PDB file of C-alpha atoms and ligand atoms in Angstrom:
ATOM      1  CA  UNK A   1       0.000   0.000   0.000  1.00 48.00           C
ATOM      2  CA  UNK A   2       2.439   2.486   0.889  1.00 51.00           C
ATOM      3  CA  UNK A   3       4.033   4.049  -2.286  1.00 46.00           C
ATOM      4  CA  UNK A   4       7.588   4.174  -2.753  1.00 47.00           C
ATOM      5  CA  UNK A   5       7.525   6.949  -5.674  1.00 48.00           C
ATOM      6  CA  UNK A   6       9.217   9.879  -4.492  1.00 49.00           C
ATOM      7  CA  UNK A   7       7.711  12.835  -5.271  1.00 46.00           C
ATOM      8  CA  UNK A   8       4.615  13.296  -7.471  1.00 51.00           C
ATOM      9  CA  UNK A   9       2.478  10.435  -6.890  1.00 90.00           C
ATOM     10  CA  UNK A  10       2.547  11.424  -3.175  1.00 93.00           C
ATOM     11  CA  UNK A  11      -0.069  14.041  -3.619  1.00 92.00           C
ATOM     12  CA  UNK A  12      -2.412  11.661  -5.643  1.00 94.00           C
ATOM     13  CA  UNK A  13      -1.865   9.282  -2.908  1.00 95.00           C
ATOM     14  CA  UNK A  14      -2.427  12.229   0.068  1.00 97.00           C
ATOM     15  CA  UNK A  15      -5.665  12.923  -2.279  1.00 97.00           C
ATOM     16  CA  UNK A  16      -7.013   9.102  -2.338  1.00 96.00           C
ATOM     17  CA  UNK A  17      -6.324   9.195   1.794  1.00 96.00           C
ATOM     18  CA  UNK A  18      -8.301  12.746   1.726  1.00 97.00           C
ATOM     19  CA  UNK A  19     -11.427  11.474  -0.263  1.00 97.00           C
ATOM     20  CA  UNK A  20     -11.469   8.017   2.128  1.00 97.00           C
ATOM     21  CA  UNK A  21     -11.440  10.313   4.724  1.00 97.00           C
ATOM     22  CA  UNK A  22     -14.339  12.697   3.582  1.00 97.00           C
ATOM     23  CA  UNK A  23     -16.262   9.989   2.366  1.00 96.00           C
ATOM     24  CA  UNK A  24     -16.210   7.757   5.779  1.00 96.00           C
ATOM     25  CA  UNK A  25     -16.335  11.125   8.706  1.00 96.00           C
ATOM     26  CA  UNK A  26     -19.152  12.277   5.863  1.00 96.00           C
ATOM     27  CA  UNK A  27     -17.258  15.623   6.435  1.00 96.00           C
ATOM     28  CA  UNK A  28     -15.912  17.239   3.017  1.00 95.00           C
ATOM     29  CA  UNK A  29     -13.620  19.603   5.169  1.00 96.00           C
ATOM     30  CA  UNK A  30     -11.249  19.469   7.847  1.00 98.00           C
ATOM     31  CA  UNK A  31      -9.909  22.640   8.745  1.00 98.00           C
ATOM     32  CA  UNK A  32      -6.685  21.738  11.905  1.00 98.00           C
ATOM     33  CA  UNK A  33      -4.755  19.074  11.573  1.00 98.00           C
ATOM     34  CA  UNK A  34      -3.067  18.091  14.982  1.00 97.00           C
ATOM     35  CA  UNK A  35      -0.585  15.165  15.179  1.00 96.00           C
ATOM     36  CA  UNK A  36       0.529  13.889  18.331  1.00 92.00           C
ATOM     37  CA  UNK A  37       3.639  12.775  19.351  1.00 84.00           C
ATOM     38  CA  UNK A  38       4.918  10.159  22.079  1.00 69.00           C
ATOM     39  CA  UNK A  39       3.893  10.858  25.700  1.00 70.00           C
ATOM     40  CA  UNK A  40       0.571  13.436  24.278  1.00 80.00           C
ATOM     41  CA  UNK A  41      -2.245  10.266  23.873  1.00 77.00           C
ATOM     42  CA  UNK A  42      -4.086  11.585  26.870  1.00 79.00           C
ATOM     43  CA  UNK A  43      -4.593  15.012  25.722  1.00 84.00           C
ATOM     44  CA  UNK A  44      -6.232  14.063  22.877  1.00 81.00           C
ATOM     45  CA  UNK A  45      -9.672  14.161  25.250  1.00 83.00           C
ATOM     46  CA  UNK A  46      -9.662  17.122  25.927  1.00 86.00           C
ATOM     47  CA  UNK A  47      -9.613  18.969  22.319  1.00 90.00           C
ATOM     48  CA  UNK A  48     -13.331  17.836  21.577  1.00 91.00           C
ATOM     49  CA  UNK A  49     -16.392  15.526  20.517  1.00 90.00           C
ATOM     50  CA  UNK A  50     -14.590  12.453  18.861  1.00 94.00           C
ATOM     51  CA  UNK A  51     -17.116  12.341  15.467  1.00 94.00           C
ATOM     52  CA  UNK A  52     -15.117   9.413  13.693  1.00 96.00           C
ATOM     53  CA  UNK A  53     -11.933   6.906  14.727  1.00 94.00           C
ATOM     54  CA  UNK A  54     -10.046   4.282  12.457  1.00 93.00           C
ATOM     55  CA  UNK A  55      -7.045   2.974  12.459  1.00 91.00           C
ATOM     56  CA  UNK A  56      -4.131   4.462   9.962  1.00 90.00           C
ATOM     57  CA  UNK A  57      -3.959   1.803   8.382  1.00 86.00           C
ATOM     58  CA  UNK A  58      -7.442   1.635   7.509  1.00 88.00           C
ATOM     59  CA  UNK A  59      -6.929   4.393   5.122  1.00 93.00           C
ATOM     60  CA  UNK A  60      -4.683   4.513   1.511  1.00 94.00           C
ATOM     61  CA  UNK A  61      -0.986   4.159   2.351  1.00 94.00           C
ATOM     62  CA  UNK A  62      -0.639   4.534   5.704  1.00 93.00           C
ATOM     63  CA  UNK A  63       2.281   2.480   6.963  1.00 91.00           C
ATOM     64  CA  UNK A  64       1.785   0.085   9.388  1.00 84.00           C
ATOM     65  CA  UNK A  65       3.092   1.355  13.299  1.00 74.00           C
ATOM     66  CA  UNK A  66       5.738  -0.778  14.027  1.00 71.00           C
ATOM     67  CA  UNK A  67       6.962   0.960  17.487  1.00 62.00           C
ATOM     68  CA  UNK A  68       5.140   0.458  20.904  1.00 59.00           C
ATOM     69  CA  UNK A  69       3.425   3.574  22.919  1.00 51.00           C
ATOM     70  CA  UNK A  70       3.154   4.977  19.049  1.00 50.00           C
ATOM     71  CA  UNK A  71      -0.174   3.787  18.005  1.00 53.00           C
ATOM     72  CA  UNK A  72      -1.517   4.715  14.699  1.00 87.00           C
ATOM     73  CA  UNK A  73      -4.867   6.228  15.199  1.00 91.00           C
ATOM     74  CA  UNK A  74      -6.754   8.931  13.075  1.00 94.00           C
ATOM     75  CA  UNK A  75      -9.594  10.939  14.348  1.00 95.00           C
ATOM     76  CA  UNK A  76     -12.029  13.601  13.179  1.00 97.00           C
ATOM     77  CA  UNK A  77     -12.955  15.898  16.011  1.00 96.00           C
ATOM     78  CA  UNK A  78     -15.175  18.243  16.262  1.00 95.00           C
ATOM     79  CA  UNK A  79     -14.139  21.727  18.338  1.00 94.00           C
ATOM     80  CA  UNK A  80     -16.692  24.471  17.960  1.00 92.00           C
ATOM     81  CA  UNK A  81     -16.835  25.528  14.340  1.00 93.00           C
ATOM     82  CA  UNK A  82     -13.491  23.679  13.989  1.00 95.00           C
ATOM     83  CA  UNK A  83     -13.344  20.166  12.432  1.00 97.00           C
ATOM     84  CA  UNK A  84      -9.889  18.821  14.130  1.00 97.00           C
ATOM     85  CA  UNK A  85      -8.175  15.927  12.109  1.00 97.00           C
ATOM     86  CA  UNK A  86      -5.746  14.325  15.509  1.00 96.00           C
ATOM     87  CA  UNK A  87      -3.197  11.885  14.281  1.00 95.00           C
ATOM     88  CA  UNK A  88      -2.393   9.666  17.121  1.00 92.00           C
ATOM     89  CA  UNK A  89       1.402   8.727  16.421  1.00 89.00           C
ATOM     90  CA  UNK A  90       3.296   9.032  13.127  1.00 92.00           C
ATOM     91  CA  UNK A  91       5.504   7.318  11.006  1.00 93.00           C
ATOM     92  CA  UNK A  92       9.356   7.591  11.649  1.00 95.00           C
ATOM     93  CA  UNK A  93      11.963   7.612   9.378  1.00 96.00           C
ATOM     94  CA  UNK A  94      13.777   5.409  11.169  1.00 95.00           C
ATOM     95  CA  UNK A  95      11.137   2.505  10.392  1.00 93.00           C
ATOM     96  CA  UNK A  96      12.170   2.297   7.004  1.00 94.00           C
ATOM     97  CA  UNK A  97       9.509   3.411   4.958  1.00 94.00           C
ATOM     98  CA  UNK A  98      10.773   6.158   3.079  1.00 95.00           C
ATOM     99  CA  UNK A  99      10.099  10.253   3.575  1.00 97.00           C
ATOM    100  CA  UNK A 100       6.902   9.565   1.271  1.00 96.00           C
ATOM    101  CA  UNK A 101       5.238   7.590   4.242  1.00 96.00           C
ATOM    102  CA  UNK A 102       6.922   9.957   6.470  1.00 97.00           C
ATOM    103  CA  UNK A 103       5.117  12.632   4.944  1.00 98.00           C
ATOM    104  CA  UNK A 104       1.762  10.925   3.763  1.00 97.00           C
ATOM    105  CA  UNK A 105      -0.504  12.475   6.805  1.00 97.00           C
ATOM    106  CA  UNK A 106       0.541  15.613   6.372  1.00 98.00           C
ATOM    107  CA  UNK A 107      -0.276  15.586   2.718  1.00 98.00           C
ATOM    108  CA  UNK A 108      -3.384  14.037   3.507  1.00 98.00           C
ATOM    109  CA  UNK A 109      -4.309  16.151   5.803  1.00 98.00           C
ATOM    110  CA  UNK A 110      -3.377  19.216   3.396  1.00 98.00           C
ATOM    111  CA  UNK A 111      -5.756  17.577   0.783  1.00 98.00           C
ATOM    112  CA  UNK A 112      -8.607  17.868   3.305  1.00 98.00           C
ATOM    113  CA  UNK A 113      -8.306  21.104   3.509  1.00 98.00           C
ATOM    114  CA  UNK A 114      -6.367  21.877   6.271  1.00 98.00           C
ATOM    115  CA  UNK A 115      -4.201  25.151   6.299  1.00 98.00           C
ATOM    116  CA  UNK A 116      -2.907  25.034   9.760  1.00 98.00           C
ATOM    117  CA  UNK A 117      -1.056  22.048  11.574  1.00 98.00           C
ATOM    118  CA  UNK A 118       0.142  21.355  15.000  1.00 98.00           C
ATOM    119  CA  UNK A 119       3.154  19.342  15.166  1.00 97.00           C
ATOM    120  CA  UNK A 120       3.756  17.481  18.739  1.00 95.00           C
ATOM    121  CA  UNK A 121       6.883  15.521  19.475  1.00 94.00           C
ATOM    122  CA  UNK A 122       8.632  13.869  22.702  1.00 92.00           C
ATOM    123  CA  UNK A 123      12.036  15.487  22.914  1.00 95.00           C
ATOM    124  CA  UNK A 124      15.222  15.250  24.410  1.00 96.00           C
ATOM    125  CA  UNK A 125      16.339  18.757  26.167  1.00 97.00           C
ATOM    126  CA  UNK A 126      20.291  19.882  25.748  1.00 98.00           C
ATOM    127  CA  UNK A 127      18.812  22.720  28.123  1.00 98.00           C
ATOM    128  CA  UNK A 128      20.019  21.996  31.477  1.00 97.00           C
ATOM    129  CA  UNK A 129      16.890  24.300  32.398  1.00 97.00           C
ATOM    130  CA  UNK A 130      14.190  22.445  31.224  1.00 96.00           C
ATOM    131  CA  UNK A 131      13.741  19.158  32.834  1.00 92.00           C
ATOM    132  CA  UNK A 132      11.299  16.440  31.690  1.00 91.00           C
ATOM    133  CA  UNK A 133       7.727  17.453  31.751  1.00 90.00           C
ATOM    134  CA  UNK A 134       8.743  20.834  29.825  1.00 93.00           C
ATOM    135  CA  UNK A 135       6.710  21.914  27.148  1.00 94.00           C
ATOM    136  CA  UNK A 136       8.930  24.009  24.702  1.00 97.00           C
ATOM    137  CA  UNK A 137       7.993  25.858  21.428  1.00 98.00           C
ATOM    138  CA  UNK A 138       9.692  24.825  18.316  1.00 98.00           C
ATOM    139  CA  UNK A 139      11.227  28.345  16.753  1.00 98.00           C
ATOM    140  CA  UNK A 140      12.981  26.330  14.476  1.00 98.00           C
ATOM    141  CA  UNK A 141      14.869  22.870  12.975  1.00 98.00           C
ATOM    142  CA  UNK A 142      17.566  21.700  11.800  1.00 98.00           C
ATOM    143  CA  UNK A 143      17.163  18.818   9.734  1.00 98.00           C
ATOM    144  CA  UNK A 144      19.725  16.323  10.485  1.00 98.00           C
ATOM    145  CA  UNK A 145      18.614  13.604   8.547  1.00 98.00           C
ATOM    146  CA  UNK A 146      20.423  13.889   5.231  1.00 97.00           C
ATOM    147  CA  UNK A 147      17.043  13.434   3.224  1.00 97.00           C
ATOM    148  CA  UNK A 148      14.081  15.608   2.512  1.00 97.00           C
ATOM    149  CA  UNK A 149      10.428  14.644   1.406  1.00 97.00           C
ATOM    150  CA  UNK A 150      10.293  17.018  -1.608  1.00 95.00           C
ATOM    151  CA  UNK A 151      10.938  16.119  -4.827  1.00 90.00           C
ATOM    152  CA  UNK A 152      13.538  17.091  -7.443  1.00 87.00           C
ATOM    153  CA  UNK A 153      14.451  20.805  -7.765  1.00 88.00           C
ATOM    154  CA  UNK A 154      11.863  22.090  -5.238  1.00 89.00           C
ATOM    155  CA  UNK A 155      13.124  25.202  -3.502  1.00 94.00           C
ATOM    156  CA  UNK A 156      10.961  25.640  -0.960  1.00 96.00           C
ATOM    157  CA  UNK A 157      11.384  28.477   1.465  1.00 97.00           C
ATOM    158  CA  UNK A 158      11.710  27.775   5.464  1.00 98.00           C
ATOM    159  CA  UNK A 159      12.220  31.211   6.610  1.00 96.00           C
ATOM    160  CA  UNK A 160       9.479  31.337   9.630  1.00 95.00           C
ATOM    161  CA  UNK A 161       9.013  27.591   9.214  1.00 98.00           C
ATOM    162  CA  UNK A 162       7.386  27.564  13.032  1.00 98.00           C
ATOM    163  CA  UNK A 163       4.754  30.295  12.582  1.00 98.00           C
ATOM    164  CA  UNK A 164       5.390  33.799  14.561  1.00 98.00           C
ATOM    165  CA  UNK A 165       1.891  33.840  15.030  1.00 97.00           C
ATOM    166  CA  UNK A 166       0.930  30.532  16.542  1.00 97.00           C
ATOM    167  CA  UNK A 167       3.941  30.840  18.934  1.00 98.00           C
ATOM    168  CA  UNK A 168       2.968  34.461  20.447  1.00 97.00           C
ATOM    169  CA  UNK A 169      -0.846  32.888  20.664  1.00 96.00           C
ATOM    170  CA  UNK A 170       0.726  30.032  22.942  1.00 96.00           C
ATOM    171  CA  UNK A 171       2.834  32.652  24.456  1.00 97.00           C
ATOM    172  CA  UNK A 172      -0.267  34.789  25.697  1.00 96.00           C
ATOM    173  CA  UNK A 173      -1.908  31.391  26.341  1.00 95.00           C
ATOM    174  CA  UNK A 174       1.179  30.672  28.994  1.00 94.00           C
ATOM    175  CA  UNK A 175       4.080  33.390  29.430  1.00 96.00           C
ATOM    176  CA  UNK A 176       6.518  31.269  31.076  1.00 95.00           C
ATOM    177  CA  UNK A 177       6.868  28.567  27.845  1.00 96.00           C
ATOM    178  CA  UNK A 178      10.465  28.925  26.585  1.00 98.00           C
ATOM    179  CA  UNK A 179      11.461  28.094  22.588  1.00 98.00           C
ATOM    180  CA  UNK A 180      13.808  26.065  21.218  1.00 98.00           C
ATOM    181  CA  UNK A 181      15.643  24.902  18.117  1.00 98.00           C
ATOM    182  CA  UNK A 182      14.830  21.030  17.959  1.00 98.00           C
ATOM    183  CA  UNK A 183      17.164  18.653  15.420  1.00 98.00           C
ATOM    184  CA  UNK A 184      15.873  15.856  13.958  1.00 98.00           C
ATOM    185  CA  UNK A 185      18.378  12.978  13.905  1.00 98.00           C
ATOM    186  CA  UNK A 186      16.787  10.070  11.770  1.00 98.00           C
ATOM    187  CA  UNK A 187      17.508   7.075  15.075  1.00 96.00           C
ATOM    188  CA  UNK A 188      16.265   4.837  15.967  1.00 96.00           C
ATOM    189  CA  UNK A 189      19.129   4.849  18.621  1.00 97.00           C
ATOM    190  CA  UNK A 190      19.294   7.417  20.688  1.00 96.00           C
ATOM    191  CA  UNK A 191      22.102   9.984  20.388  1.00 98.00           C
ATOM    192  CA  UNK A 192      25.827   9.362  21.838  1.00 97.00           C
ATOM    193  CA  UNK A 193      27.015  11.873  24.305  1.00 97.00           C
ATOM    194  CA  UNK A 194      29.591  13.477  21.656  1.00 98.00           C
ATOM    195  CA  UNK A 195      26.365  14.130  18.895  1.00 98.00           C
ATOM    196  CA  UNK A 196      24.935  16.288  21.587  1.00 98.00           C
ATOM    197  CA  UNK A 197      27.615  17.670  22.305  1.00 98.00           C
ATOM    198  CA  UNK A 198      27.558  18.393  18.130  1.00 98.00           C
ATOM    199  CA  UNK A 199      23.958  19.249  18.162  1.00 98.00           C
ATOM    200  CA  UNK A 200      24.180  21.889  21.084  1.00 98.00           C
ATOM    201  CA  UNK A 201      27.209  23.194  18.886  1.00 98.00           C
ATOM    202  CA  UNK A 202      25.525  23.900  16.005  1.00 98.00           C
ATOM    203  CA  UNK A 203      22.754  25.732  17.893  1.00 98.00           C
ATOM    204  CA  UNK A 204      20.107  22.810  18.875  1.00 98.00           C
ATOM    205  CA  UNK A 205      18.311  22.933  22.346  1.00 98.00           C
ATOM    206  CA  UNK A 206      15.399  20.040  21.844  1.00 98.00           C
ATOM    207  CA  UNK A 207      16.804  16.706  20.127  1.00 98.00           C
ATOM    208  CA  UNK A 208      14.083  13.989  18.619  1.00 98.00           C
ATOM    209  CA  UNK A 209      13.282  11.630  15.440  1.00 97.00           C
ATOM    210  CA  UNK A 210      10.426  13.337  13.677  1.00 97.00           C
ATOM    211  CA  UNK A 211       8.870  16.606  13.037  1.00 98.00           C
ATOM    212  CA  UNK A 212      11.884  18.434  10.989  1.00 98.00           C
ATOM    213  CA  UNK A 213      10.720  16.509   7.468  1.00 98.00           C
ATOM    214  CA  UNK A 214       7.246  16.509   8.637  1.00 98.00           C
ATOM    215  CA  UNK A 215       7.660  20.163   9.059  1.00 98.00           C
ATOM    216  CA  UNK A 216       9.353  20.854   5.490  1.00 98.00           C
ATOM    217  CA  UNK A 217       6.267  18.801   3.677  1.00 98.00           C
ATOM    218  CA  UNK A 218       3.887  21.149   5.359  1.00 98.00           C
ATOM    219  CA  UNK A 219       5.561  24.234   4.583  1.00 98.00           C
ATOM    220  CA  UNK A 220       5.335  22.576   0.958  1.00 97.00           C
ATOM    221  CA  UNK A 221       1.709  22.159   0.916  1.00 97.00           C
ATOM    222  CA  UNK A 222       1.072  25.817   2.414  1.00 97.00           C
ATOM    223  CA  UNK A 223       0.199  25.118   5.614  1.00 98.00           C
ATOM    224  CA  UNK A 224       0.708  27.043   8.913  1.00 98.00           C
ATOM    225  CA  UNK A 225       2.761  25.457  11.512  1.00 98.00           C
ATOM    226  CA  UNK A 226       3.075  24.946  14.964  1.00 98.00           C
ATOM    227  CA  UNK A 227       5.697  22.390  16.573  1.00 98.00           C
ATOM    228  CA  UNK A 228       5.543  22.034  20.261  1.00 96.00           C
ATOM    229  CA  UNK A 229       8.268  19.462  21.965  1.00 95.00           C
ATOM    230  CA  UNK A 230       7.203  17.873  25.341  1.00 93.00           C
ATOM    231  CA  UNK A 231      10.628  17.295  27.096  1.00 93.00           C
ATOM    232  CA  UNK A 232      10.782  14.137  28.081  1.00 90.00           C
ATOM    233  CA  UNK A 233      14.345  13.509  29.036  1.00 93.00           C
ATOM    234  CA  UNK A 234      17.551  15.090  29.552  1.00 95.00           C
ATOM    235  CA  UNK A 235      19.289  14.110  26.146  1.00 97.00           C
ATOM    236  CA  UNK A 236      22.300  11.617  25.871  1.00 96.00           C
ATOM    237  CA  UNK A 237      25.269  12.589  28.213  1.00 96.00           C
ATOM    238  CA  UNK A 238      24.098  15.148  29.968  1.00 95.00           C
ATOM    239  CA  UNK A 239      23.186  13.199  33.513  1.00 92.00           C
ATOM    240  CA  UNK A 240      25.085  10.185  33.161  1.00 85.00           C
ATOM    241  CA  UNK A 241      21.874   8.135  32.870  1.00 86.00           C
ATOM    242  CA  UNK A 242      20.884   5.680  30.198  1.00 86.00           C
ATOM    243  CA  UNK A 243      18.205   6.453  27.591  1.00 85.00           C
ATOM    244  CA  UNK A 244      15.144   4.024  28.324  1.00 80.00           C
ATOM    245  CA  UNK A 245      12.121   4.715  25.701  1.00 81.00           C
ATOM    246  CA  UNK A 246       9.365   3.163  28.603  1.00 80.00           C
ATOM    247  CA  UNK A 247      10.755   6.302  30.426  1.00 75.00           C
ATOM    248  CA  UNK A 248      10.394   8.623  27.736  1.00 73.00           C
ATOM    249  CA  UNK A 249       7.194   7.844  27.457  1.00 75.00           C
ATOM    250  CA  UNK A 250       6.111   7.486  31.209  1.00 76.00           C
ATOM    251  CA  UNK A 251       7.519  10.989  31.126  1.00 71.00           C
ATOM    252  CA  UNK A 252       5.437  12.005  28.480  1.00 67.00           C
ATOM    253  CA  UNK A 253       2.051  10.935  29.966  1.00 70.00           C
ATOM    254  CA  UNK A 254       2.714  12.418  32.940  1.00 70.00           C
ATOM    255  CA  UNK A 255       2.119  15.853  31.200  1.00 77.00           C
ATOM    256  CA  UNK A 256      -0.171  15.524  28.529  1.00 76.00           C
ATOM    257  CA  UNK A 257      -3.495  16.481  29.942  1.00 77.00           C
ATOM    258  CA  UNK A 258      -1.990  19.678  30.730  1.00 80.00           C
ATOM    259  CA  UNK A 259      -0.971  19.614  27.600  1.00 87.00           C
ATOM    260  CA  UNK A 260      -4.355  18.622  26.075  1.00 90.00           C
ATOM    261  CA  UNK A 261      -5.418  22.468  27.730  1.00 90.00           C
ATOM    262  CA  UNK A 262      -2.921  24.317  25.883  1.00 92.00           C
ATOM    263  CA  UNK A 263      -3.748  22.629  22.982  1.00 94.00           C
ATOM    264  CA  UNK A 264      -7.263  23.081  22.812  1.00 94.00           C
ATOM    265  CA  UNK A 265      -6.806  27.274  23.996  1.00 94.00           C
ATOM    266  CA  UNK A 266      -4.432  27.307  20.908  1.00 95.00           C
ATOM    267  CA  UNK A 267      -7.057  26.158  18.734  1.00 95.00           C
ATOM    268  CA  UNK A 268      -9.601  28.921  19.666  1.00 94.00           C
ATOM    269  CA  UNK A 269      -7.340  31.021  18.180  1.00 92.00           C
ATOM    270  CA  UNK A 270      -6.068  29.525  14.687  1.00 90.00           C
TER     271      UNK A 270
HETATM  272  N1  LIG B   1      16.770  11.656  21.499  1.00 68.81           N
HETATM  273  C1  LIG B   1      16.087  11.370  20.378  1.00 68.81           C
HETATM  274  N2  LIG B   1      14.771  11.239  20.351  1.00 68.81           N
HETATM  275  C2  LIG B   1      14.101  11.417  21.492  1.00 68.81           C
HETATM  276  C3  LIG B   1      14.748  11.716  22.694  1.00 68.81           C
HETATM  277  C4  LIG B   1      16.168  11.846  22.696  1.00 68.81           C
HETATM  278  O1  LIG B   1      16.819  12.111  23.715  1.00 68.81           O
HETATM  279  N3  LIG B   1      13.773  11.815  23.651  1.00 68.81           N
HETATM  280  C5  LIG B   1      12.602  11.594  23.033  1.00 68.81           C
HETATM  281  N4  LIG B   1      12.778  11.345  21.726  1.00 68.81           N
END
């Protein structure tokens, strides 16, 4: 199902996903698309009335989730006038399906009509100041994966990639949440102590596996973006503690509901 054609065909394929969704939420338009990362399941309540739920894979070319705590769930939900499409984990590059599958919700949810989308993401912080539990703005990537999801000669422009808008709305939402330049390394191990010692270098402060790419494909398709890392460990080397993914994401439940709040304020103003 999932297509391996780089490029062109990935729109068709983000319109066949579109049109299955349309056809079986019996909603021709969704207007937010919000995808959340490890650790923010459990805000997911709190953003609306759940109208429709599948599974990913229930739709065209969706890969399959292959990682645990990252399930692959799509729903439609409604939030005042807003109809919210929440993707319920994503597909890594590191599972070895290609940027195209990588990319394919975001697409799809651009073909629905979506103009705005909220990127969530468990992180690792190089920011000795923000401790797990943190929620941190994304003011911009670096992409550190060596690969990109557009096609060919496309010259897309990332200037203000992490809308100025959306982060001053979360900003007079909650004063006190810092920003951050988050790298996306493609995993799936975690970092060694010298490649954040790199990353911090080169001017990162939030390190994960998703999001960057993500990110670029949106910008792509026109939409507005908002990227939002949940902090859910000090990164590699920085406490002398192992990296354990049951913590990360223990860490990341811990928070979400409060994140599920933010969330749903941010919405009343997009
Ligand atoms: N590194 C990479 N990805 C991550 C981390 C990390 O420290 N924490 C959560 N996702």
């Amino acid at each position: 199902m999932i297509t391996s054609d780089h490029g062109h065909n990935a729109k068709q394929s983000a319109q066949i996903a579109a049109t299955a969704i349309s056809e079986q939420t019996g909603i021709a338009q969704h207007d937010v698309a919000l995808v959340l990362g490890s650790g923010w399941a459990a805000a997911c309540d709190q953003i609306g009335e759940t109208a429709w739920e599948a599974d990913t894979t229930a739709l065209p070319f969706f890969a399959p989730s292959t990682v645990p705590g990252h399930g692959g769930l799509v729903r439609s939900v409604r939030r005042g006038e807003q109809n919210v499409l929440l993707f319920m984990g994503r597909t890594h590059l590191y599972e070895g399906h290609g940027v195209d599958a990588v990319a394919h919700p975001v697409r799809t949810a651009a073909a629905t009509g979506c103009q705005t989308i909220i990127f969530t993401n468990g992180a690792g912080s190089l920011n000795p100041d923000w401790s797990p539990g943190t929620p941190v703005l994304i003011s911009d990537h670096i992409n550190f994966t060596a690969t990109s999801p557009l096609p060919g000669a496309s010259f897309v422009d990332l200037t203000d990639l992490y809308s100025t808008r959306l982060r001053r709305a979360c900003k007079d939402i909650n004063p006190a949440l810092p920003e951050g330049v988050y790298i996306q390394f493609r995993g799936p191990q975690y970092e060694t102590p010298a490649e954040i010692r790199m990353a911090r270098s080169i001017g990162a402060d939030l390190v994960g596996m998703s999001t960057a790419i993500e990110a670029i494909a949106a910008r792509e398709a026109g939409m507005e973006i908002l990227g939002i890392s949940l902090v859910t460990n000090f990164a590699a080397g920085m406490t002398g503690d192992a990296l354990n993914h049951d913590e990360v994401l223990a860490n990341g439940a811990a928070s979400a509901q409060q994140l599920g709040r933010l969330l749903a304020k941010v919405l009343d103003r997009i």
